[in-house]
Coordinates of C-alpha atoms and ligand atoms in Angstrom, one line a residue:
X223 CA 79.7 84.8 151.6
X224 CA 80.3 86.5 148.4
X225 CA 80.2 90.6 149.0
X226 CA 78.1 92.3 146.4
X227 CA 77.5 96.2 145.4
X228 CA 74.7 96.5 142.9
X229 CA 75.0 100.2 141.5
X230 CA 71.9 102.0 141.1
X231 CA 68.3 100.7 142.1
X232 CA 66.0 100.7 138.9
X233 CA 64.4 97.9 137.9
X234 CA 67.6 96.2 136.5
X235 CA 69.8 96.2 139.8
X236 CA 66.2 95.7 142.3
X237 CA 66.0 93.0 139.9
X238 CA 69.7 92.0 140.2
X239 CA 69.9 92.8 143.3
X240 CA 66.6 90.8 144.5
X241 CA 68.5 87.8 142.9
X242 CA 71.7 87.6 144.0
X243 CA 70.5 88.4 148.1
X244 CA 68.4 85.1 147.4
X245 CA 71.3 83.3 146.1
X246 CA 73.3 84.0 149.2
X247 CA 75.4 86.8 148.0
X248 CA 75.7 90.1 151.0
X249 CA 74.2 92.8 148.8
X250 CA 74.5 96.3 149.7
X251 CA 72.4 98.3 146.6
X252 CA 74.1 102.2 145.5
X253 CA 71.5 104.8 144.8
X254 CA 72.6 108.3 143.5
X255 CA 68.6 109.1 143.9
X256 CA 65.9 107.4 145.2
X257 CA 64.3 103.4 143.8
X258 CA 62.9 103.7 140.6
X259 CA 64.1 108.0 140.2
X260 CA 65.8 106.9 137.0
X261 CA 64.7 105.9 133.3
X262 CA 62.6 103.3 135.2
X263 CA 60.0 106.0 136.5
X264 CA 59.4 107.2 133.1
X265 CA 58.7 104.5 130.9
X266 CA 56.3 103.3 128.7
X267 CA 56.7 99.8 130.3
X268 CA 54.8 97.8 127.5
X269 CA 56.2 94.4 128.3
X270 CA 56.0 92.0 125.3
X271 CA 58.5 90.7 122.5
X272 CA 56.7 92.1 119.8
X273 CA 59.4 93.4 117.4
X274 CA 62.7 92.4 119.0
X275 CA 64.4 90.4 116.1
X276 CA 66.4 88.3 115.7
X277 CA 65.4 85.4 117.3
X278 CA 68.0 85.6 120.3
X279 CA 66.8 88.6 121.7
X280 CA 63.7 87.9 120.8
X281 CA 63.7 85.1 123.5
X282 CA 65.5 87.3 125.9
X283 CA 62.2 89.4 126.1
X284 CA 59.9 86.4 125.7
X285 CA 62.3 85.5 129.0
X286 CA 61.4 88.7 130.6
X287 CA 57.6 88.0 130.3
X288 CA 57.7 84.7 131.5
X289 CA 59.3 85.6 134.9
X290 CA 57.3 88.5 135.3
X291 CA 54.8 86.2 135.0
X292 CA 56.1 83.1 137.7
X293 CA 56.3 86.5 140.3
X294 CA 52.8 85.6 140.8
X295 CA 53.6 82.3 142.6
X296 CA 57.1 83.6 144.6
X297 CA 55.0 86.8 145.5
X298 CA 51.4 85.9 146.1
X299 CA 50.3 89.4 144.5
X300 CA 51.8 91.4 141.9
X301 CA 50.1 94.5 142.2
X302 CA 53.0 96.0 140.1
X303 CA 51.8 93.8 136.7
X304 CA 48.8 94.4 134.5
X305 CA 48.2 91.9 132.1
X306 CA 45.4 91.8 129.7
X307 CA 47.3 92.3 125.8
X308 CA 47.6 95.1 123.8
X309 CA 46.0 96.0 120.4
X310 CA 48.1 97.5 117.6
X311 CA 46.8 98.3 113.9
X312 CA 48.4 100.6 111.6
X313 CA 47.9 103.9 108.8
X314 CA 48.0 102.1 104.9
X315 CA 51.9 102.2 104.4
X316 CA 52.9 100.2 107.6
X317 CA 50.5 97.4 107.2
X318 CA 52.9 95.3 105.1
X319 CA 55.1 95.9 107.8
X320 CA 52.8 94.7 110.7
X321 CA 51.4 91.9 108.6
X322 CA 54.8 90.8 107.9
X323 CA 55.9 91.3 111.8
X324 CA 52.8 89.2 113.0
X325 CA 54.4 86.2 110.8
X326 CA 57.5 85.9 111.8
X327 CA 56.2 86.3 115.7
X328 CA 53.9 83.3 114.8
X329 CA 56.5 81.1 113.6
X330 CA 58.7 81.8 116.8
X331 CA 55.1 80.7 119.0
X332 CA 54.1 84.5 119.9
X333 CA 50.4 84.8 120.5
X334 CA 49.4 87.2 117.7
X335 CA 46.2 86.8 116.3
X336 CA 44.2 89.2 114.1
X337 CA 40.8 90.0 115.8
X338 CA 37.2 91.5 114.3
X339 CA 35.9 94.7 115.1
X340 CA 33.5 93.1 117.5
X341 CA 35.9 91.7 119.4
X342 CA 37.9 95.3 119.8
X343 CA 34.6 96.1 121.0
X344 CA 34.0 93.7 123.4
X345 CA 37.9 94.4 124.4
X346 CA 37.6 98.1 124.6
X347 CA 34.5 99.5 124.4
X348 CA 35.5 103.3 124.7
X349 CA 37.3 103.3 121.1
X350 CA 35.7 105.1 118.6
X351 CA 35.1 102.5 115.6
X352 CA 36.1 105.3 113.0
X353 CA 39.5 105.7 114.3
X354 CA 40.2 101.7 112.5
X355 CA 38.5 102.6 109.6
X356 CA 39.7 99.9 107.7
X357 CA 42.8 98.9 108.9
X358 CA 43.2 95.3 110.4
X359 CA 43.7 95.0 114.1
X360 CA 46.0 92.6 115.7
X361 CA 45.8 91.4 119.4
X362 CA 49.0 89.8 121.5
X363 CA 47.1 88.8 124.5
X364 CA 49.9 87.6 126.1
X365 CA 51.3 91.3 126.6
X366 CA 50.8 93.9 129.5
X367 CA 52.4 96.8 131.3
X368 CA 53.9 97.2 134.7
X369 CA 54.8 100.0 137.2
X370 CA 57.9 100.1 137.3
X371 CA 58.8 101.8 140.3
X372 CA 56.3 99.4 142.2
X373 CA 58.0 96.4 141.2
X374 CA 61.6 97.9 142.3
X375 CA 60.9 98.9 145.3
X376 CA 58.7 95.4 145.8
X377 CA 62.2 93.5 145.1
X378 CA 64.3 95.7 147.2
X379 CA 61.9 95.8 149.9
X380 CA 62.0 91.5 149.4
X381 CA 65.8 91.6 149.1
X382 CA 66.0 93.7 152.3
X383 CA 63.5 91.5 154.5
X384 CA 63.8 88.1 153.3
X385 CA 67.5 88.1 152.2
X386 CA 69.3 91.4 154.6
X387 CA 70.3 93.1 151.7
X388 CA 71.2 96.9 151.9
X389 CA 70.1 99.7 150.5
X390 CA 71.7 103.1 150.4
X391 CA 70.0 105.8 148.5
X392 CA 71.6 109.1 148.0
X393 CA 74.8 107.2 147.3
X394 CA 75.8 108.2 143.6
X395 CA 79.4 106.2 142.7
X396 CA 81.7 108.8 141.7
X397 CA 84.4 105.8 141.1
X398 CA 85.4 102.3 140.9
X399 CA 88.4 101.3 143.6
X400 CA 90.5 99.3 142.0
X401 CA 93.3 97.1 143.1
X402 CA 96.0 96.8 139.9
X403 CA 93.2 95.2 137.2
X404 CA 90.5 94.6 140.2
X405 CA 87.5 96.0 141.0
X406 CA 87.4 95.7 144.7
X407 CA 84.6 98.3 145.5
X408 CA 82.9 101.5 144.7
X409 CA 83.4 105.1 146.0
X410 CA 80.4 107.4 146.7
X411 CA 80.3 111.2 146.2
X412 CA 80.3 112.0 149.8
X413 CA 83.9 110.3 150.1
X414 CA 82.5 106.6 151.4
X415 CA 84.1 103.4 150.0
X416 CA 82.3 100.4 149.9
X417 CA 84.3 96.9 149.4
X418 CA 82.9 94.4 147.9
X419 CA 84.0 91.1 145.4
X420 CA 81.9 91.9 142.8
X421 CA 80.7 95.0 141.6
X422 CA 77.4 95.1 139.5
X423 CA 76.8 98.4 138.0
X424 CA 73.2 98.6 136.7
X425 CA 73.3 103.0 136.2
X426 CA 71.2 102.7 133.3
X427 CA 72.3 105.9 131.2
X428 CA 74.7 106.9 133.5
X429 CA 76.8 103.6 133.8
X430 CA 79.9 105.0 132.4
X431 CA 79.4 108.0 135.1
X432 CA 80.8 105.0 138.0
X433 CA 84.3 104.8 136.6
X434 CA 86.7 107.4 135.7
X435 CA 88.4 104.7 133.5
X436 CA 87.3 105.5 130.3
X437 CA 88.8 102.0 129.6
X438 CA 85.7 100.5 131.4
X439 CA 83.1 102.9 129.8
X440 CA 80.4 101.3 127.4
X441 CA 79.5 102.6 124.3
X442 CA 76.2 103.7 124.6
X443 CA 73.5 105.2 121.7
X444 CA 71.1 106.8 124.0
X445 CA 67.7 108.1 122.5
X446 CA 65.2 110.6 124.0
X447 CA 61.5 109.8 124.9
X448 CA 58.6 111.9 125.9
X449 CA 55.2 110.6 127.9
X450 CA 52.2 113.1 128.7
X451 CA 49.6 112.5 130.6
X452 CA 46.3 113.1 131.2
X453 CA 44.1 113.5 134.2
X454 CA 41.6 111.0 135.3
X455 CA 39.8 110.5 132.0
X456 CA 36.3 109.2 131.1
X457 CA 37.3 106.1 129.2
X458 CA 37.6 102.9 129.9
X459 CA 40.9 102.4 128.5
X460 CA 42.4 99.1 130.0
X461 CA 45.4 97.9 127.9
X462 CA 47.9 99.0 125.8
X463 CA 46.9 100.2 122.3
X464 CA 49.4 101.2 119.5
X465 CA 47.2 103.1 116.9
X466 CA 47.4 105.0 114.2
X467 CA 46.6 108.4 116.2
X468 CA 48.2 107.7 119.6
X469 CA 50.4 104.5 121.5
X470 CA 48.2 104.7 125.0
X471 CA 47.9 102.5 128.3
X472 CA 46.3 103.6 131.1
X473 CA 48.6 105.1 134.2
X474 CA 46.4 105.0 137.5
X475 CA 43.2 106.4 138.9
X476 CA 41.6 106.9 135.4
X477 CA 44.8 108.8 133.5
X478 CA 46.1 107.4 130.3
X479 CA 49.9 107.5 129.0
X480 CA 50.3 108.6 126.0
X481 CA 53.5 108.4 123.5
X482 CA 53.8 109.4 119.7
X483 CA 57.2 108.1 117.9
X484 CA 57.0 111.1 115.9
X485 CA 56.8 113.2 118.8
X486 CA 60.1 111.9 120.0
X487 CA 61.9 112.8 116.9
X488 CA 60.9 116.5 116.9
X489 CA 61.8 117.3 120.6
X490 CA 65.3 117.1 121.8
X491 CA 66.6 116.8 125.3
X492 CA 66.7 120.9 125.5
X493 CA 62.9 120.7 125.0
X494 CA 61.4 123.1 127.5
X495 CA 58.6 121.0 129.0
X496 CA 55.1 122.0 130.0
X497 CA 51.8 120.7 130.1
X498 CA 50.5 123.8 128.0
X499 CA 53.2 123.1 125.1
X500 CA 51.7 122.5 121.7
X501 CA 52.9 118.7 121.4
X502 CA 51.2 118.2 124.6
X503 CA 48.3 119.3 123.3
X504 CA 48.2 117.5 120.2
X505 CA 48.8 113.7 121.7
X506 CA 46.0 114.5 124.3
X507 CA 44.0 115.8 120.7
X508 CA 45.0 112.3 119.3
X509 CA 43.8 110.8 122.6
X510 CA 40.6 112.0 122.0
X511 CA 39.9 110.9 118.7
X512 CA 40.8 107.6 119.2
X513 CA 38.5 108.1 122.8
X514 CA 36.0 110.6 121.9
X515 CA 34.6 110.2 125.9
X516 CA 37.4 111.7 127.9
X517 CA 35.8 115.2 126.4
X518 CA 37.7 118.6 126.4
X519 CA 40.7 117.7 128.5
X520 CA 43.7 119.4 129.2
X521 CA 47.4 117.4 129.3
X522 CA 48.2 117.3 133.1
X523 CA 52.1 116.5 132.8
X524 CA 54.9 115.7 130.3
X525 CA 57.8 113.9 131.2
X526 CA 60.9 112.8 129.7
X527 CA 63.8 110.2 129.5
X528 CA 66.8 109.0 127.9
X529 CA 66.7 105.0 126.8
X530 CA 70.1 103.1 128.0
X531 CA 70.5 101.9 125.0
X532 CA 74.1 100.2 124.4
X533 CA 75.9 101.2 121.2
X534 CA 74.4 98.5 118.7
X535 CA 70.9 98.5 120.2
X536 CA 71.2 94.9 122.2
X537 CA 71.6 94.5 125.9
X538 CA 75.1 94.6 127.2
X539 CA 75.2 91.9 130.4
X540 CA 78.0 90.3 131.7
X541 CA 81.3 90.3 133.2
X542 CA 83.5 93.8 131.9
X543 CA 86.9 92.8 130.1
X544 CA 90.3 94.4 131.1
X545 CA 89.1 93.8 134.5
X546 CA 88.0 91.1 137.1
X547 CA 85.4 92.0 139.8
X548 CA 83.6 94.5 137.5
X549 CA 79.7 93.0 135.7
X550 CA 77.9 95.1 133.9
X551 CA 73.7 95.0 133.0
X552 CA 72.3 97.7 131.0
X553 CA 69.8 97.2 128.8
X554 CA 67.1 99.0 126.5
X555 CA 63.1 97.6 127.4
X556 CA 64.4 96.7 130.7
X557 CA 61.3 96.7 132.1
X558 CA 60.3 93.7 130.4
X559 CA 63.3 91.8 130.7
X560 CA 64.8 92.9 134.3
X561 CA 63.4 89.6 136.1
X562 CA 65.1 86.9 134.0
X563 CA 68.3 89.2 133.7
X564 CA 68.3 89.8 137.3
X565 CA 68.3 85.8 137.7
X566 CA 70.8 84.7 135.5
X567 CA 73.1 87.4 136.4
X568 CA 72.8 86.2 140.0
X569 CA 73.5 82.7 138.4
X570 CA 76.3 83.5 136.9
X571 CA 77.9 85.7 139.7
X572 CA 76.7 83.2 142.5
X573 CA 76.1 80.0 141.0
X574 CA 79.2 79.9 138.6
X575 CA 77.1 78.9 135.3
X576 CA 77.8 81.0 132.2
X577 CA 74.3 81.2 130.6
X578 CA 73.7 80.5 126.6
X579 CA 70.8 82.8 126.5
X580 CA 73.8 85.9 127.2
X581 CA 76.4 84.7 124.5
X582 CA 75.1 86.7 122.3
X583 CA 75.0 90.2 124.9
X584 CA 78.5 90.0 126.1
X585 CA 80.1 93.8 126.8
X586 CA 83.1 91.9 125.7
X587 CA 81.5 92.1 122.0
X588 CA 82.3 96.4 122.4
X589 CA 86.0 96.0 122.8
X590 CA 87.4 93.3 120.6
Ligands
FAD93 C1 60.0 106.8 126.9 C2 60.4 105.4 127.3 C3 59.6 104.3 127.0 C4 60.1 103.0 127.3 N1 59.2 102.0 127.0 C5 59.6 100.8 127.4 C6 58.6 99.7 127.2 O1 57.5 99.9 126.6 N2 59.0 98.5 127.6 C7 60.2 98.2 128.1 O2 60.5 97.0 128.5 N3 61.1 99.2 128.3 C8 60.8 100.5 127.9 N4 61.7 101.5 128.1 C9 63.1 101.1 128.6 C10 63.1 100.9 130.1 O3 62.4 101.9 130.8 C11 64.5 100.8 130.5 O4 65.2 99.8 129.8 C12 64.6 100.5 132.0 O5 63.9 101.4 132.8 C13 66.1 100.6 132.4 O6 66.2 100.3 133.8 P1 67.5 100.4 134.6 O7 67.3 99.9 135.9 O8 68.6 99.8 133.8 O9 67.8 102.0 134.5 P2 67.3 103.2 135.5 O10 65.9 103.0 135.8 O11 67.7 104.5 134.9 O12 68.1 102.9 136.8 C14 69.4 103.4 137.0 C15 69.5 103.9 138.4 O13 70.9 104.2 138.7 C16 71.0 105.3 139.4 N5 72.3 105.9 139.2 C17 72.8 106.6 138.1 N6 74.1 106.9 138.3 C18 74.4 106.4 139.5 C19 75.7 106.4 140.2 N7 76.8 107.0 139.7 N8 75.7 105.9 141.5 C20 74.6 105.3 142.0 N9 73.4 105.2 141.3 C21 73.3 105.8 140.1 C22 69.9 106.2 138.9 O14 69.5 107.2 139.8 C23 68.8 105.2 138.6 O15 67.9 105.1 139.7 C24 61.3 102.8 127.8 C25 62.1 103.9 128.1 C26 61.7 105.2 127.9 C27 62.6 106.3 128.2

């Protein structure tokens, strides 16, 4: 039986981790934290493909959505998974932009249609009509959102009861042990080594914090990103909409999740956060014009988080060069695609295949 460590326990290495315990692999999972305490439990988690050219990684999300998707008949219930589309239009300047976007994602066989203002109506009766004006409105019904942290702890718990796989959380990696060019294990902080054939490290933002070899580190181009949230809200608000005024999905019990790109670009990571701050204020403002029924409501929390985003913006998944023993999968909108990359990593590892869909995402590609 093949020994695994998968490092870290987002919803890439539950996802990896789920995989490779069904495959046959003895998986023991690393957690510095707690399941889902990473980038994973703050995330937008809009899964679609909507602007992810070119065309390969394109797939690799439409991927992602599909196997979210075939959960339903390996899991019964996927209480994790909203589905339902989103709705997107757009102020003046970007239409070109969308219009042109929508094209392209109908010649690759997106769903993408444009809809009339009856429809949005019928879709989401709580919008205020004004807030369009005049701008067209696209629907991708084949789009949704997930809770993240449910679905990782539904795979671990899966891996762990169907499969025996291990989890240990409160284990952060403080090193890679190494025999000459091998990676035969992982040391935690508290002075525990762990042996295993094949080391997965799925960290997220803090891969490179496994290894003290700066040999093995990835280059990474990680950006901040800030949610708020309100409390439960009077609106029926059941999708995710990117608008205009606001990007919001709802979060649970009635609050909505709100994110502003522009927002992102004026805070940094020092950004002393409160619900009270003025940005705070302003998205839940935004929220309200675009649902004038949630009323005079005050933000209730803002959170942030730093994307793994590898250096050039595309997932990094595969085995680490100047090494054996050592596989890496980090990977920006994880969320969407962390149940077909947690599967083809465990066929790769396990079942010995090297998968097409990856040539293009090799770490290799960083250190040539
Ligand atoms: C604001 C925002 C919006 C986003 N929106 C979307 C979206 O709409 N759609 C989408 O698909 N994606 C989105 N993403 C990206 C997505 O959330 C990430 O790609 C995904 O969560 C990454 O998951 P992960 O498991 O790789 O990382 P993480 O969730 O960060 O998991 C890594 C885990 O490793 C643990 N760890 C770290 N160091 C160690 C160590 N040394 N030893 C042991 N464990 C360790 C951490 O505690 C953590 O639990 C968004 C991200 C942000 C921040």
């Amino acid at each position: 039986m093949i020994k695994t460590i998968v490092i870290g326990a987002g919803v890439m290495g539950a996802s990896v981790a789920y995989r490779l315990a069904q495959a046959g692999a003895a998986v023991t999972v690393l957690e510095a934290t707690r399941i889902g305490g990473g980038t994973s439990g703050i995330s937008f988690a809009w899964t679609n493909a909507n602007k992810k050219p070119p065309k390969t990684y394109h797939d690799l999300n439409i991927a992602g959505m599909k196997a979210h998707s075939a959960l339903a008949d390996e899991f019964g219930a996927t209480p994790w998974r909203h589905d339902g589309g989103s709705l997107e239009w757009a102020a003046e300047p970007d239409r070109r932009a969308q219009a042109e976007n929508i094209e392209q994602l109908r010649s690759w066989g997106y769903a993408a249609e444009w809809i009339t203002r009856h429809q949005v109506e019928e879709l989401e009766p709580d919008i205020d009509p004004a807030t369009i004006g005049d701008a067209p409105v696209a629907f991708f019904p084949e789009e949704g959102w997930l809770d993240p942290v449910v679905y990782a702890h539904a795979m671990l718990s899966a891996a762990q009861r169907r499969y025996g796989a291990k989890v240990v959380c409160g284990a952060r990696v403080v090193d890679l042990i190494m025999a000459g060019e091998r990676v035969t294990g992982a040391r935690v902080a508290d002075g525990t080594q762990h042996e295993a054939d094949i080391v997965v490290n799925c960290a997220g933002r803090w891969t490179n914090e496994a290894t003290r070899d700066a040999g093995l580190h990835l280059p990474l181009a990680p950006t901040v990103g800030f949610l708020f949230f309100t409390p439960p809200v009077a609106a029926s608000l059941s999708r995710v909409v990117r608008t205009n005024v606001i990007d919001a999905r709802p979060d649970g019990a009635g609050r909505l999740m709100l994110h502003w790109n522009p927002t992102d670009a004026a805070l940094s990571f020092e950004a002393r956060l409160s619900p009270s701050m003025p940005e705070a204020r302003d998205l839940v403002r935004r929220a309200r014009q675009l649902l004038p029924s949630i009323g005079e409501v005050e933000p209730e929390a803002v959170r942030i988080a730093i994307r793994p985003i590898p250096g050039d913006h595309f997932s990094a998944v595969g085995p680490m060069p100047r090494t054996s023993g050592y596989y890496i999968a980090v990977t920006h909108s994880g969320v969407t695609m962390s149940p077909f990359l947690g599967a083809v990593v465990a066929d790769e590892i396990i079942g010995g295949r090297q998968r097409s869909e990856l040539a293009p995402f090799r770490p290799a590609r960083f250190f040539n």
